Amino acid sequence: MARSLPTVTPGETVTLQGWVHRRRELAKVTFLVLRDRTGLAQVVLPAGTPVPPEETTVEVTGVATANAQAPGGIEVTEATVTALTEDAETPPFELWRPELGVSLPTMLDHAPIAWRHPAQKVRWELAAASMRAFRRTLDAMDFTEIQTPKFVESATESGANVFKVDYFGRPAYLAQSPQFFKQQMVGVFERVYEVGPVFRAEPHDTVRHLAEYVSLDVELGFIEDHRDVLAVLREVLAGMVGELGPLAERAGADLPLVPDEIPVVHFGRALEIVGAPADEPDLAPEHERALGVWAREEHGSDFLAVEGYPMAKRPFYTHPQPSDPRWSNSFDLLFRGLELVTGGQRLHRLSDHEAALRARGEDPADYTAYLQAFRHGMPPHGGFAIGLERWVARLVEAPNIREVTLFPRDLTRLAP
Amino acid sequence: MARSLPTVTPGETVTLQGWVHRRRELAKVTFLVLRDRTGLAQVVLPAGTPVPPEETTVEVTGVATANAQAPGGIEVTEATVTALTEDAETPPFELWRPELGVSLPTMLDHAPIAWRHPAQKVRWELAAASMRAFRRTLDAMDFTEIQTPKFVESATESGANVFKVDYFGRPAYLAQSPQFFKQQMVGVFERVYEVGPVFRAEPHDTVRHLAEYVSLDVELGFIEDHRDVLAVLREVLAGMVGELGPLAERAGADLPLVPDEIPVVHFGRALEIVGAPADEPDLAPEHERALGVWAREEHGSDFLAVEGYPMAKRPFYTHPQPSDPRWSNSFDLLFRGLELVTGGQRLHRLSDHEAALRARGEDPADYTAYLQAFRHGMPPHGGFAIGLERWVARLVEAPNIREVTLFPRDLTRLAP
């Protein structure tokens, strides 16, 4: 199997495998830039040596030579080149240029080719490293990874925007989140996480919504309140940021500092800060941006947690704020003035769940499967969810979430 | 947040949180067995102390004392008990008994409660540890984790048994595997893996099929042939088995030894070994069992790879055996005589793909999205997929795969 470039030592005879990133035929010499999973290497060939067209996969054997001028710092001389396949067709864009420089639809139509561009590829590497650090941080805190079903029996969990499936002749729905399942599994493992797809039949065509995205879900039991949840979120973010250093540099991403304690403001106070009326039920995007600036100035932090969101705007299972049940023990985490994470404490008593459902005009009998765990003993608990693509989009400041999604799915796009 | 039992030192005053696993009121003393995420601890209370019913969540404060007689080896004396919620209702089965001892339907109907039983819980811990080791092994080999869409445009990939979704008013399908996507991503990252749900509209109600399961998918480029794929599979299995030691003991699972090289027999030879006719197109379950015995006797191995399956029984993208194109460069891995993994080399030339599709009466134009990557240069590549639940079922010798699936989905079951 192919050696990777970083393992090559100058002076040795090496065999490398990869793609023809670029070929340049000059009068006295032919250059081939080889691209493999780790980077680029320049191959020097006698003038007139036939080189397959760009993107053809090849094997190159020659002598490795250090050359600071060469891309990747390695040059291969006295080389022979063997094509591994038939000649590649000309790609829809020139992958060897420093910038891809094509429109978003062109990029998405040719996603499996566009992701080959080094500046695009590193963005997904940020996503992969984030998942790895997310899991490692939680593993170290005694969390158990779970995998919960995407087929659900009813559309009750949040009501709207669910996808309907023909399930052996009867209707089923695709889970909008693992929320109910992760809570039930707190009853087994106390601390759980899941990384997996969630499905939202979002009828809006916006730069930050997808019909399917990857959710990094966490839930834990035996908490005091939502502040314990926020403390775990802080550890997770610190773990993720700590993993991304070298990749962020390559991706041109400006990594945030994660403060030892994430600053928190109450929703009511947040409205005052941004000068919004005290009866405003939610924060508008311009409010979030203003709070981002405020957090930076007052706390020197890229992150700000807004706690106490009005109960009326939160799902039925949200735990109210004990001192004033108009507010909730839930929070949104703003990252540079944009909402990144929603989390909070959930109800843990069966009687509270039943009352909350009835207050919203719902029948607890429709939630029998979910409520079973509460019938037989659940601890105070809470959790949060991070949208993977949204996280990466914010890191690299991608204006559209589709730019950091391998194969985006939305109102109009189902392929490639 | 809750301390875990293993961090408790005899002599110290501790506060523990968990579930009332069992209460026993004797004439002179009351025992409470506390269960947390890590195990059990016995709490000794004066006779007549009120203890909430089983499964209620409680907080216990007292003095930790070593006691080899106590479950978990720790006893808490001079204790006070505080309930964290209202009293739990009596569970549908007694979780404190050594065996759950109920029928499979009862267990599945009450899955979130049944999983609390220590003997059941450790089975999922085997699954979680397997996923962790799978990823760690591959990360160390330069693989990149990917997340690919579950919504697909057409049902072409394998034709039958796909779930249909109402996708904003038009039909879409749920991916039966990430096969096409992982191959395309070999064109970007060379070596990729994905852990995620796959969806099979299996009309059969068997002990080994589910409508949704977790697939551990791997694909890598620049291989010689399927033997390179098998070598990676061997590393992955060794990594997984290496992680499971202490859990396997608790689960009563007999871990296999993973040989340095997994023995391989050709399909034609396998038919001879089991005494089947030479024109048999597939291995029947009794053949697989016989081969399992043979592998044990001849090679001292729990694993056996059968390579060269007839092309006619493999998907169109399978790479034929160069020396005889009736056979394929693919394999099944048998684990103790049961199929666990399917893998192999795939076609990498556009022209081969087009010819293979036409030979099966299919129109390459229906595969435009998939074939795009091959149009623009792909290396020789291959991969495999392990079914997570099937792997765990084999380890613990669960007769039905549903016993090791958190919330199984099948022909009839959509809840809890």
mmCIF file with all atom_site columns, C-alpha atoms in Angstrom, chain A residues 1-2 4 17-19 36-37 55 57 84-86 88-92 109-110 112-113 115-116 121 124 128 131-132 135 139 142 144-153 163-168 170 172 174 181 184-191 195 197 199 201-202 211-212 214 220 222 228 348-351 369 372-373 375-379 406-407 409-416, chain B residues 1-2 4 17-19 36-37 55 57 84-86 88-92 109-110 112-113 115-116 121 124 128 131-132 135 139 142 145-153 163-168 170 172 174 181 184-191 195 197 199 201-202 211-212 214 220 222 228 348-351 369 372-373 375-379 406-407 409-416:
data_model
loop_
_atom_site.group_PDB
_atom_site.id
_atom_site.type_symbol
_atom_site.label_atom_id
_atom_site.label_alt_id
_atom_site.label_comp_id
_atom_site.label_asym_id
_atom_site.label_entity_id
_atom_site.label_seq_id
_atom_site.pdbx_PDB_ins_code
_atom_site.Cartn_x
_atom_site.Cartn_y
_atom_site.Cartn_z
_atom_site.occupancy
_atom_site.B_iso_or_equiv
_atom_site.pdbx_formal_charge
_atom_site.auth_seq_id
_atom_site.auth_comp_id
_atom_site.auth_asym_id
_atom_site.auth_atom_id
_atom_site.pdbx_PDB_model_num
ATOM 1   C CA . MET A 1 1   ? 0.000   0.000  0.000   1.00 0.00 ? 1   MET A CA 1
ATOM 2   C CA . ALA A 1 2   ? 1.027   3.566  -0.648  1.00 0.00 ? 2   ALA A CA 1
ATOM 3   C CA . SER A 1 4   ? 2.730   8.734  2.651   1.00 0.00 ? 4   SER A CA 1
ATOM 4   C CA . GLN A 1 17  ? 1.346   6.703  -5.405  1.00 0.00 ? 17  GLN A CA 1
ATOM 5   C CA . GLY A 1 18  ? -1.193  9.406  -5.958  1.00 0.00 ? 18  GLY A CA 1
ATOM 6   C CA . TRP A 1 19  ? -2.831  11.702 -8.446  1.00 0.00 ? 19  TRP A CA 1
ATOM 7   C CA . ASP A 1 36  ? -1.378  11.989 -2.146  1.00 0.00 ? 36  ASP A CA 1
ATOM 8   C CA . ARG A 1 37  ? -3.488  11.925 1.035   1.00 0.00 ? 37  ARG A CA 1
ATOM 9   C CA . GLU A 1 55  ? -6.093  13.543 -11.945 1.00 0.00 ? 55  GLU A CA 1
ATOM 10  C CA . THR A 1 57  ? -3.613  7.995  -10.637 1.00 0.00 ? 57  THR A CA 1
ATOM 11  C CA . LEU A 1 84  ? -2.446  2.986  -12.557 1.00 0.00 ? 84  LEU A CA 1
ATOM 12  C CA . THR A 1 85  ? -5.582  3.548  -14.653 1.00 0.00 ? 85  THR A CA 1
ATOM 13  C CA . GLU A 1 86  ? -6.641  4.841  -18.016 1.00 0.00 ? 86  GLU A CA 1
ATOM 14  C CA . ALA A 1 88  ? -8.494  10.783 -16.455 1.00 0.00 ? 88  ALA A CA 1
ATOM 15  C CA . GLU A 1 89  ? -10.857 13.114 -18.266 1.00 0.00 ? 89  GLU A CA 1
ATOM 16  C CA . THR A 1 90  ? -10.239 16.827 -17.797 1.00 0.00 ? 90  THR A CA 1
ATOM 17  C CA . PRO A 1 91  ? -11.807 17.863 -14.477 1.00 0.00 ? 91  PRO A CA 1
ATOM 18  C CA . PRO A 1 92  ? -14.556 20.486 -14.451 1.00 0.00 ? 92  PRO A CA 1
ATOM 19  C CA . ASP A 1 109 ? -22.476 19.356 -8.626  1.00 0.00 ? 109 ASP A CA 1
ATOM 20  C CA . HIS A 1 110 ? -18.936 17.998 -8.723  1.00 0.00 ? 110 HIS A CA 1
ATOM 21  C CA . PRO A 1 112 ? -16.354 14.264 -5.183  1.00 0.00 ? 112 PRO A CA 1
ATOM 22  C CA . ILE A 1 113 ? -13.913 16.133 -7.440  1.00 0.00 ? 113 ILE A CA 1
ATOM 23  C CA . TRP A 1 115 ? -13.163 17.907 -2.308  1.00 0.00 ? 115 TRP A CA 1
ATOM 24  C CA . ARG A 1 116 ? -9.837  16.833 -3.857  1.00 0.00 ? 116 ARG A CA 1
ATOM 25  C CA . LYS A 1 121 ? -10.016 18.790 1.734   1.00 0.00 ? 121 LYS A CA 1
ATOM 26  C CA . TRP A 1 124 ? -13.319 18.101 6.136   1.00 0.00 ? 124 TRP A CA 1
ATOM 27  C CA . ALA A 1 128 ? -12.977 14.550 11.231  1.00 0.00 ? 128 ALA A CA 1
ATOM 28  C CA . MET A 1 131 ? -15.379 14.260 15.902  1.00 0.00 ? 131 MET A CA 1
ATOM 29  C CA . ARG A 1 132 ? -12.302 12.456 17.143  1.00 0.00 ? 132 ARG A CA 1
ATOM 30  C CA . ARG A 1 135 ? -15.363 11.397 21.457  1.00 0.00 ? 135 ARG A CA 1
ATOM 31  C CA . ASP A 1 139 ? -14.607 8.869  26.709  1.00 0.00 ? 139 ASP A CA 1
ATOM 32  C CA . ASP A 1 142 ? -16.798 8.057  31.429  1.00 0.00 ? 142 ASP A CA 1
ATOM 33  C CA . THR A 1 144 ? -20.669 5.702  26.670  1.00 0.00 ? 144 THR A CA 1
ATOM 34  C CA . GLU A 1 145 ? -21.216 5.983  22.927  1.00 0.00 ? 145 GLU A CA 1
ATOM 35  C CA . ILE A 1 146 ? -24.690 4.958  21.800  1.00 0.00 ? 146 ILE A CA 1
ATOM 36  C CA . GLN A 1 147 ? -26.308 4.403  18.400  1.00 0.00 ? 147 GLN A CA 1
ATOM 37  C CA . THR A 1 148 ? -30.031 4.995  18.369  1.00 0.00 ? 148 THR A CA 1
ATOM 38  C CA . PRO A 1 149 ? -32.601 4.323  15.657  1.00 0.00 ? 149 PRO A CA 1
ATOM 39  C CA . LYS A 1 150 ? -33.412 6.797  12.933  1.00 0.00 ? 150 LYS A CA 1
ATOM 40  C CA . PHE A 1 151 ? -36.817 5.234  12.314  1.00 0.00 ? 151 PHE A CA 1
ATOM 41  C CA . VAL A 1 152 ? -39.383 6.500  14.797  1.00 0.00 ? 152 VAL A CA 1
ATOM 42  C CA . GLU A 1 153 ? -43.016 5.607  15.182  1.00 0.00 ? 153 GLU A CA 1
ATOM 43  C CA . PHE A 1 163 ? -39.689 13.151 6.820   1.00 0.00 ? 163 PHE A CA 1
ATOM 44  C CA . LYS A 1 164 ? -42.206 10.383 6.311   1.00 0.00 ? 164 LYS A CA 1
ATOM 45  C CA . VAL A 1 165 ? -41.098 6.894  5.245   1.00 0.00 ? 165 VAL A CA 1
ATOM 46  C CA . ASP A 1 166 ? -43.010 3.972  3.828   1.00 0.00 ? 166 ASP A CA 1
ATOM 47  C CA . TYR A 1 167 ? -42.130 1.422  6.533   1.00 0.00 ? 167 TYR A CA 1
ATOM 48  C CA . PHE A 1 168 ? -43.311 -1.968 5.317   1.00 0.00 ? 168 PHE A CA 1
ATOM 49  C CA . ARG A 1 170 ? -47.203 1.763  7.261   1.00 0.00 ? 170 ARG A CA 1
ATOM 50  C CA . ALA A 1 172 ? -42.764 5.882  9.994   1.00 0.00 ? 172 ALA A CA 1
ATOM 51  C CA . LEU A 1 174 ? -37.026 9.889  10.443  1.00 0.00 ? 174 LEU A CA 1
ATOM 52  C CA . PHE A 1 181 ? -33.359 7.997  23.002  1.00 0.00 ? 181 PHE A CA 1
ATOM 53  C CA . GLN A 1 184 ? -33.692 7.056  27.992  1.00 0.00 ? 184 GLN A CA 1
ATOM 54  C CA . MET A 1 185 ? -30.112 5.796  27.806  1.00 0.00 ? 185 MET A CA 1
ATOM 55  C CA . VAL A 1 186 ? -29.082 8.108  30.665  1.00 0.00 ? 186 VAL A CA 1
ATOM 56  C CA . GLY A 1 187 ? -31.196 5.679  32.660  1.00 0.00 ? 187 GLY A CA 1
ATOM 57  C CA . VAL A 1 188 ? -28.724 2.951  31.689  1.00 0.00 ? 188 VAL A CA 1
ATOM 58  C CA . PHE A 1 189 ? -25.288 4.516  31.218  1.00 0.00 ? 189 PHE A CA 1
ATOM 59  C CA . GLU A 1 190 ? -25.685 7.864  33.071  1.00 0.00 ? 190 GLU A CA 1
ATOM 60  C CA . ARG A 1 191 ? -23.536 9.632  30.471  1.00 0.00 ? 191 ARG A CA 1
ATOM 61  C CA . VAL A 1 195 ? -22.536 11.131 16.553  1.00 0.00 ? 195 VAL A CA 1
ATOM 62  C CA . PRO A 1 197 ? -27.250 11.949 11.064  1.00 0.00 ? 197 PRO A CA 1
ATOM 63  C CA . PHE A 1 199 ? -33.142 14.646 9.449   1.00 0.00 ? 199 PHE A CA 1
ATOM 64  C CA . ALA A 1 201 ? -37.609 18.509 6.409   1.00 0.00 ? 201 ALA A CA 1
ATOM 65  C CA . GLU A 1 202 ? -36.616 22.191 6.426   1.00 0.00 ? 202 GLU A CA 1
ATOM 66  C CA . ALA A 1 211 ? -32.199 18.447 5.281   1.00 0.00 ? 211 ALA A CA 1
ATOM 67  C CA . GLU A 1 212 ? -29.636 16.125 6.850   1.00 0.00 ? 212 GLU A CA 1
ATOM 68  C CA . VAL A 1 214 ? -24.388 15.362 11.597  1.00 0.00 ? 214 VAL A CA 1
ATOM 69  C CA . LEU A 1 220 ? -25.741 13.119 31.251  1.00 0.00 ? 220 LEU A CA 1
ATOM 70  C CA . PHE A 1 222 ? -27.039 13.368 38.164  1.00 0.00 ? 222 PHE A CA 1
ATOM 71  C CA . ASP A 1 228 ? -23.248 21.258 34.884  1.00 0.00 ? 228 ASP A CA 1
ATOM 72  C CA . HIS A 1 348 ? -36.830 14.070 35.139  1.00 0.00 ? 348 HIS A CA 1
ATOM 73  C CA . ARG A 1 349 ? -40.103 13.366 37.002  1.00 0.00 ? 349 ARG A CA 1
ATOM 74  C CA . LEU A 1 350 ? -42.884 11.461 35.300  1.00 0.00 ? 350 LEU A CA 1
ATOM 75  C CA . SER A 1 351 ? -45.477 13.766 36.870  1.00 0.00 ? 351 SER A CA 1
ATOM 76  C CA . ALA A 1 369 ? -42.437 4.792  24.767  1.00 0.00 ? 369 ALA A CA 1
ATOM 77  C CA . GLN A 1 372 ? -41.426 4.512  30.187  1.00 0.00 ? 372 GLN A CA 1
ATOM 78  C CA . ALA A 1 373 ? -37.934 5.378  31.405  1.00 0.00 ? 373 ALA A CA 1
ATOM 79  C CA . ARG A 1 375 ? -41.927 5.794  35.090  1.00 0.00 ? 375 ARG A CA 1
ATOM 80  C CA . HIS A 1 376 ? -39.119 3.615  36.426  1.00 0.00 ? 376 HIS A CA 1
ATOM 81  C CA . GLY A 1 377 ? -36.631 6.119  37.817  1.00 0.00 ? 377 GLY A CA 1
ATOM 82  C CA . MET A 1 378 ? -34.574 8.756  36.057  1.00 0.00 ? 378 MET A CA 1
ATOM 83  C CA . PRO A 1 379 ? -31.998 11.128 37.542  1.00 0.00 ? 379 PRO A CA 1
ATOM 84  C CA . LEU A 1 406 ? -19.402 16.353 1.873   1.00 0.00 ? 406 LEU A CA 1
ATOM 85  C CA . PHE A 1 407 ? -22.658 15.719 0.010   1.00 0.00 ? 407 PHE A CA 1
ATOM 86  C CA . ARG A 1 409 ? -28.943 17.500 0.999   1.00 0.00 ? 409 ARG A CA 1
ATOM 87  C CA . ASP A 1 410 ? -31.515 20.283 0.855   1.00 0.00 ? 410 ASP A CA 1
ATOM 88  C CA . LEU A 1 411 ? -34.827 21.323 -0.626  1.00 0.00 ? 411 LEU A CA 1
ATOM 89  C CA . THR A 1 412 ? -33.529 20.871 -4.157  1.00 0.00 ? 412 THR A CA 1
ATOM 90  C CA . ARG A 1 413 ? -30.356 18.788 -3.892  1.00 0.00 ? 413 ARG A CA 1
ATOM 91  C CA . LEU A 1 414 ? -30.325 14.986 -3.645  1.00 0.00 ? 414 LEU A CA 1
ATOM 92  C CA . ALA A 1 415 ? -27.196 14.255 -5.715  1.00 0.00 ? 415 ALA A CA 1
ATOM 93  C CA . PRO A 1 416 ? -24.370 13.618 -6.163  1.00 0.00 ? 416 PRO A CA 1
ATOM 94  C CA . MET B 1 1   ? -21.703 15.467 39.237  1.00 0.00 ? 1   MET B CA 1
ATOM 95  C CA . ALA B 1 2   ? -21.700 11.892 40.419  1.00 0.00 ? 2   ALA B CA 1
ATOM 96  C CA . SER B 1 4   ? -18.002 6.726  40.144  1.00 0.00 ? 4   SER B CA 1
ATOM 97  C CA . GLN B 1 17  ? -25.569 8.773  43.226  1.00 0.00 ? 17  GLN B CA 1
ATOM 98  C CA . GLY B 1 18  ? -27.386 6.080  41.368  1.00 0.00 ? 18  GLY B CA 1
ATOM 99  C CA . TRP B 1 19  ? -30.381 3.798  41.315  1.00 0.00 ? 19  TRP B CA 1
ATOM 100 C CA . ASP B 1 36  ? -24.287 3.507  39.185  1.00 0.00 ? 36  ASP B CA 1
ATOM 101 C CA . ARG B 1 37  ? -22.714 3.545  35.712  1.00 0.00 ? 37  ARG B CA 1
ATOM 102 C CA . GLU B 1 55  ? -35.075 1.955  40.402  1.00 0.00 ? 55  GLU B CA 1
ATOM 103 C CA . THR B 1 57  ? -32.630 7.505  41.822  1.00 0.00 ? 57  THR B CA 1
ATOM 104 C CA . LEU B 1 84  ? -33.642 12.513 43.844  1.00 0.00 ? 84  LEU B CA 1
ATOM 105 C CA . THR B 1 85  ? -37.077 11.956 42.308  1.00 0.00 ? 85  THR B CA 1
ATOM 106 C CA . GLU B 1 86  ? -40.508 10.671 43.178  1.00 0.00 ? 86  GLU B CA 1
ATOM 107 C CA . ALA B 1 88  ? -40.166 4.721  40.776  1.00 0.00 ? 88  ALA B CA 1
ATOM 108 C CA . GLU B 1 89  ? -42.970 2.398  39.718  1.00 0.00 ? 89  GLU B CA 1
ATOM 109 C CA . THR B 1 90  ? -42.261 -1.314 40.009  1.00 0.00 ? 90  THR B CA 1
ATOM 110 C CA . PRO B 1 91  ? -40.265 -2.357 36.920  1.00 0.00 ? 91  PRO B CA 1
ATOM 111 C CA . PRO B 1 92  ? -41.713 -4.983 34.560  1.00 0.00 ? 92  PRO B CA 1
ATOM 112 C CA . ASP B 1 109 ? -40.982 -3.830 24.755  1.00 0.00 ? 109 ASP B CA 1
ATOM 113 C CA . HIS B 1 110 ? -39.185 -2.488 27.804  1.00 0.00 ? 110 HIS B CA 1
ATOM 114 C CA . PRO B 1 112 ? -34.817 1.248  28.130  1.00 0.00 ? 112 PRO B CA 1
ATOM 115 C CA . ILE B 1 113 ? -35.436 -0.630 31.387  1.00 0.00 ? 113 ILE B CA 1
ATOM 116 C CA . TRP B 1 115 ? -30.700 -2.401 29.299  1.00 0.00 ? 115 TRP B CA 1
ATOM 117 C CA . ARG B 1 116 ? -30.233 -1.338 32.932  1.00 0.00 ? 116 ARG B CA 1
ATOM 118 C CA . LYS B 1 121 ? -25.587 -3.296 29.804  1.00 0.00 ? 121 LYS B CA 1
ATOM 119 C CA . TRP B 1 124 ? -23.631 -2.594 24.669  1.00 0.00 ? 124 TRP B CA 1
ATOM 120 C CA . ALA B 1 128 ? -19.109 0.943  22.261  1.00 0.00 ? 128 ALA B CA 1
ATOM 121 C CA . MET B 1 131 ? -16.432 1.225  17.756  1.00 0.00 ? 131 MET B CA 1
ATOM 122 C CA . ARG B 1 132 ? -13.734 3.025  19.704  1.00 0.00 ? 132 ARG B CA 1
ATOM 123 C CA . ARG B 1 135 ? -11.711 4.085  14.799  1.00 0.00 ? 135 ARG B CA 1
ATOM 124 C CA . ASP B 1 139 ? -6.839  6.619  12.664  1.00 0.00 ? 139 ASP B CA 1
ATOM 125 C CA . ASP B 1 142 ? -3.991  7.420  8.315   1.00 0.00 ? 142 ASP B CA 1
ATOM 126 C CA . GLU B 1 145 ? -13.547 9.510  9.084   1.00 0.00 ? 145 GLU B CA 1
ATOM 127 C CA . ILE B 1 146 ? -16.347 10.540 6.748   1.00 0.00 ? 146 ILE B CA 1
ATOM 128 C CA . GLN B 1 147 ? -20.078 11.101 7.196   1.00 0.00 ? 147 GLN B CA 1
ATOM 129 C CA . THR B 1 148 ? -22.079 10.522 4.041   1.00 0.00 ? 148 THR B CA 1
ATOM 130 C CA . PRO B 1 149 ? -25.750 11.196 3.289   1.00 0.00 ? 149 PRO B CA 1
ATOM 131 C CA . LYS B 1 150 ? -28.491 8.716  4.058   1.00 0.00 ? 150 LYS B CA 1
ATOM 132 C CA . PHE B 1 151 ? -30.830 10.287 1.510   1.00 0.00 ? 151 PHE B CA 1
ATOM 133 C CA . VAL B 1 152 ? -30.093 9.024  -1.982  1.00 0.00 ? 152 VAL B CA 1
ATOM 134 C CA . GLU B 1 153 ? -31.686 9.927  -5.269  1.00 0.00 ? 153 GLU B CA 1
ATOM 135 C CA . PHE B 1 163 ? -37.022 2.393  1.978   1.00 0.00 ? 163 PHE B CA 1
ATOM 136 C CA . LYS B 1 164 ? -38.783 5.160  0.113   1.00 0.00 ? 164 LYS B CA 1
ATOM 137 C CA . VAL B 1 165 ? -39.100 8.645  1.625   1.00 0.00 ? 165 VAL B CA 1
ATOM 138 C CA . ASP B 1 166 ? -41.310 11.573 0.748   1.00 0.00 ? 166 ASP B CA 1
ATOM 139 C CA . TYR B 1 167 ? -38.544 14.115 0.072   1.00 0.00 ? 167 TYR B CA 1
ATOM 140 C CA . PHE B 1 168 ? -40.191 17.504 -0.268  1.00 0.00 ? 168 PHE B CA 1
ATOM 141 C CA . ARG B 1 170 ? -40.606 13.791 -4.609  1.00 0.00 ? 170 ARG B CA 1
ATOM 142 C CA . ALA B 1 172 ? -35.961 9.665  -2.305  1.00 0.00 ? 172 ALA B CA 1
ATOM 143 C CA . LEU B 1 174 ? -32.535 5.637  2.322   1.00 0.00 ? 174 LEU B CA 1
ATOM 144 C CA . PHE B 1 181 ? -19.946 7.520  -1.237  1.00 0.00 ? 181 PHE B CA 1
ATOM 145 C CA . GLN B 1 184 ? -15.882 8.467  -4.168  1.00 0.00 ? 184 GLN B CA 1
ATOM 146 C CA . MET B 1 185 ? -14.141 9.710  -1.033  1.00 0.00 ? 185 MET B CA 1
ATOM 147 C CA . VAL B 1 186 ? -11.176 7.393  -1.688  1.00 0.00 ? 186 VAL B CA 1
ATOM 148 C CA . GLY B 1 187 ? -10.590 9.836  -4.543  1.00 0.00 ? 187 GLY B CA 1
ATOM 149 C CA . VAL B 1 188 ? -10.107 12.557 -1.920  1.00 0.00 ? 188 VAL B CA 1
ATOM 150 C CA . PHE B 1 189 ? -8.684  10.981 1.238   1.00 0.00 ? 189 PHE B CA 1
ATOM 151 C CA . GLU B 1 190 ? -7.340  7.627  -0.093  1.00 0.00 ? 190 GLU B CA 1
ATOM 152 C CA . ARG B 1 191 ? -8.380  5.858  3.117   1.00 0.00 ? 191 ARG B CA 1
ATOM 153 C CA . VAL B 1 195 ? -19.663 4.377  11.347  1.00 0.00 ? 195 VAL B CA 1
ATOM 154 C CA . PRO B 1 197 ? -26.824 3.572  10.266  1.00 0.00 ? 197 PRO B CA 1
ATOM 155 C CA . PHE B 1 199 ? -31.324 0.886  6.133   1.00 0.00 ? 199 PHE B CA 1
ATOM 156 C CA . ALA B 1 201 ? -36.251 -2.982 3.948   1.00 0.00 ? 201 ALA B CA 1
ATOM 157 C CA . GLU B 1 202 ? -35.730 -6.661 4.788   1.00 0.00 ? 202 GLU B CA 1
ATOM 158 C CA . ALA B 1 211 ? -34.373 -2.905 9.155   1.00 0.00 ? 211 ALA B CA 1
ATOM 159 C CA . GLU B 1 212 ? -31.688 -0.592 10.493  1.00 0.00 ? 212 GLU B CA 1
ATOM 160 C CA . VAL B 1 214 ? -24.865 0.143  12.402  1.00 0.00 ? 214 VAL B CA 1
ATOM 161 C CA . LEU B 1 220 ? -8.910  2.375  0.822   1.00 0.00 ? 220 LEU B CA 1
ATOM 162 C CA . PHE B 1 222 ? -3.760  2.120  -3.934  1.00 0.00 ? 222 PHE B CA 1
ATOM 163 C CA . ASP B 1 228 ? -4.542  -5.770 1.004   1.00 0.00 ? 228 ASP B CA 1
ATOM 164 C CA . HIS B 1 348 ? -11.512 1.445  -10.629 1.00 0.00 ? 348 HIS B CA 1
ATOM 165 C CA . ARG B 1 349 ? -11.669 2.140  -14.383 1.00 0.00 ? 349 ARG B CA 1
ATOM 166 C CA . LEU B 1 350 ? -14.595 4.055  -15.841 1.00 0.00 ? 350 LEU B CA 1
ATOM 167 C CA . SER B 1 351 ? -14.638 1.764  -18.870 1.00 0.00 ? 351 SER B CA 1
ATOM 168 C CA . ALA B 1 369 ? -23.263 10.742 -9.873  1.00 0.00 ? 369 ALA B CA 1
ATOM 169 C CA . GLN B 1 372 ? -18.142 11.023 -11.883 1.00 0.00 ? 372 GLN B CA 1
ATOM 170 C CA . ALA B 1 373 ? -15.239 10.157 -9.589  1.00 0.00 ? 373 ALA B CA 1
ATOM 171 C CA . ARG B 1 375 ? -14.230 9.731  -14.944 1.00 0.00 ? 375 ARG B CA 1
ATOM 172 C CA . HIS B 1 376 ? -11.604 11.883 -13.260 1.00 0.00 ? 376 HIS B CA 1
ATOM 173 C CA . GLY B 1 377 ? -9.118  9.385  -11.892 1.00 0.00 ? 377 GLY B CA 1
ATOM 174 C CA . MET B 1 378 ? -9.509  6.750  -9.210  1.00 0.00 ? 378 MET B CA 1
ATOM 175 C CA . PRO B 1 379 ? -6.903  4.370  -7.811  1.00 0.00 ? 379 PRO B CA 1
ATOM 176 C CA . LEU B 1 406 ? -30.458 -0.830 21.802  1.00 0.00 ? 406 LEU B CA 1
ATOM 177 C CA . PHE B 1 407 ? -33.769 -0.202 20.027  1.00 0.00 ? 407 PHE B CA 1
ATOM 178 C CA . ARG B 1 409 ? -36.253 -1.965 14.167  1.00 0.00 ? 409 ARG B CA 1
ATOM 179 C CA . ASP B 1 410 ? -37.748 -4.745 12.086  1.00 0.00 ? 410 ASP B CA 1
ATOM 180 C CA . LEU B 1 411 ? -40.758 -5.780 10.032  1.00 0.00 ? 411 LEU B CA 1
ATOM 181 C CA . THR B 1 412 ? -43.066 -5.335 13.009  1.00 0.00 ? 412 THR B CA 1
ATOM 182 C CA . ARG B 1 413 ? -41.166 -3.270 15.563  1.00 0.00 ? 413 ARG B CA 1
ATOM 183 C CA . LEU B 1 414 ? -40.928 0.545  15.465  1.00 0.00 ? 414 LEU B CA 1
ATOM 184 C CA . ALA B 1 415 ? -41.002 1.275  19.215  1.00 0.00 ? 415 ALA B CA 1
ATOM 185 C CA . PRO B 1 416 ? -39.879 1.919  21.842  1.00 0.00 ? 416 PRO B CA 1
#
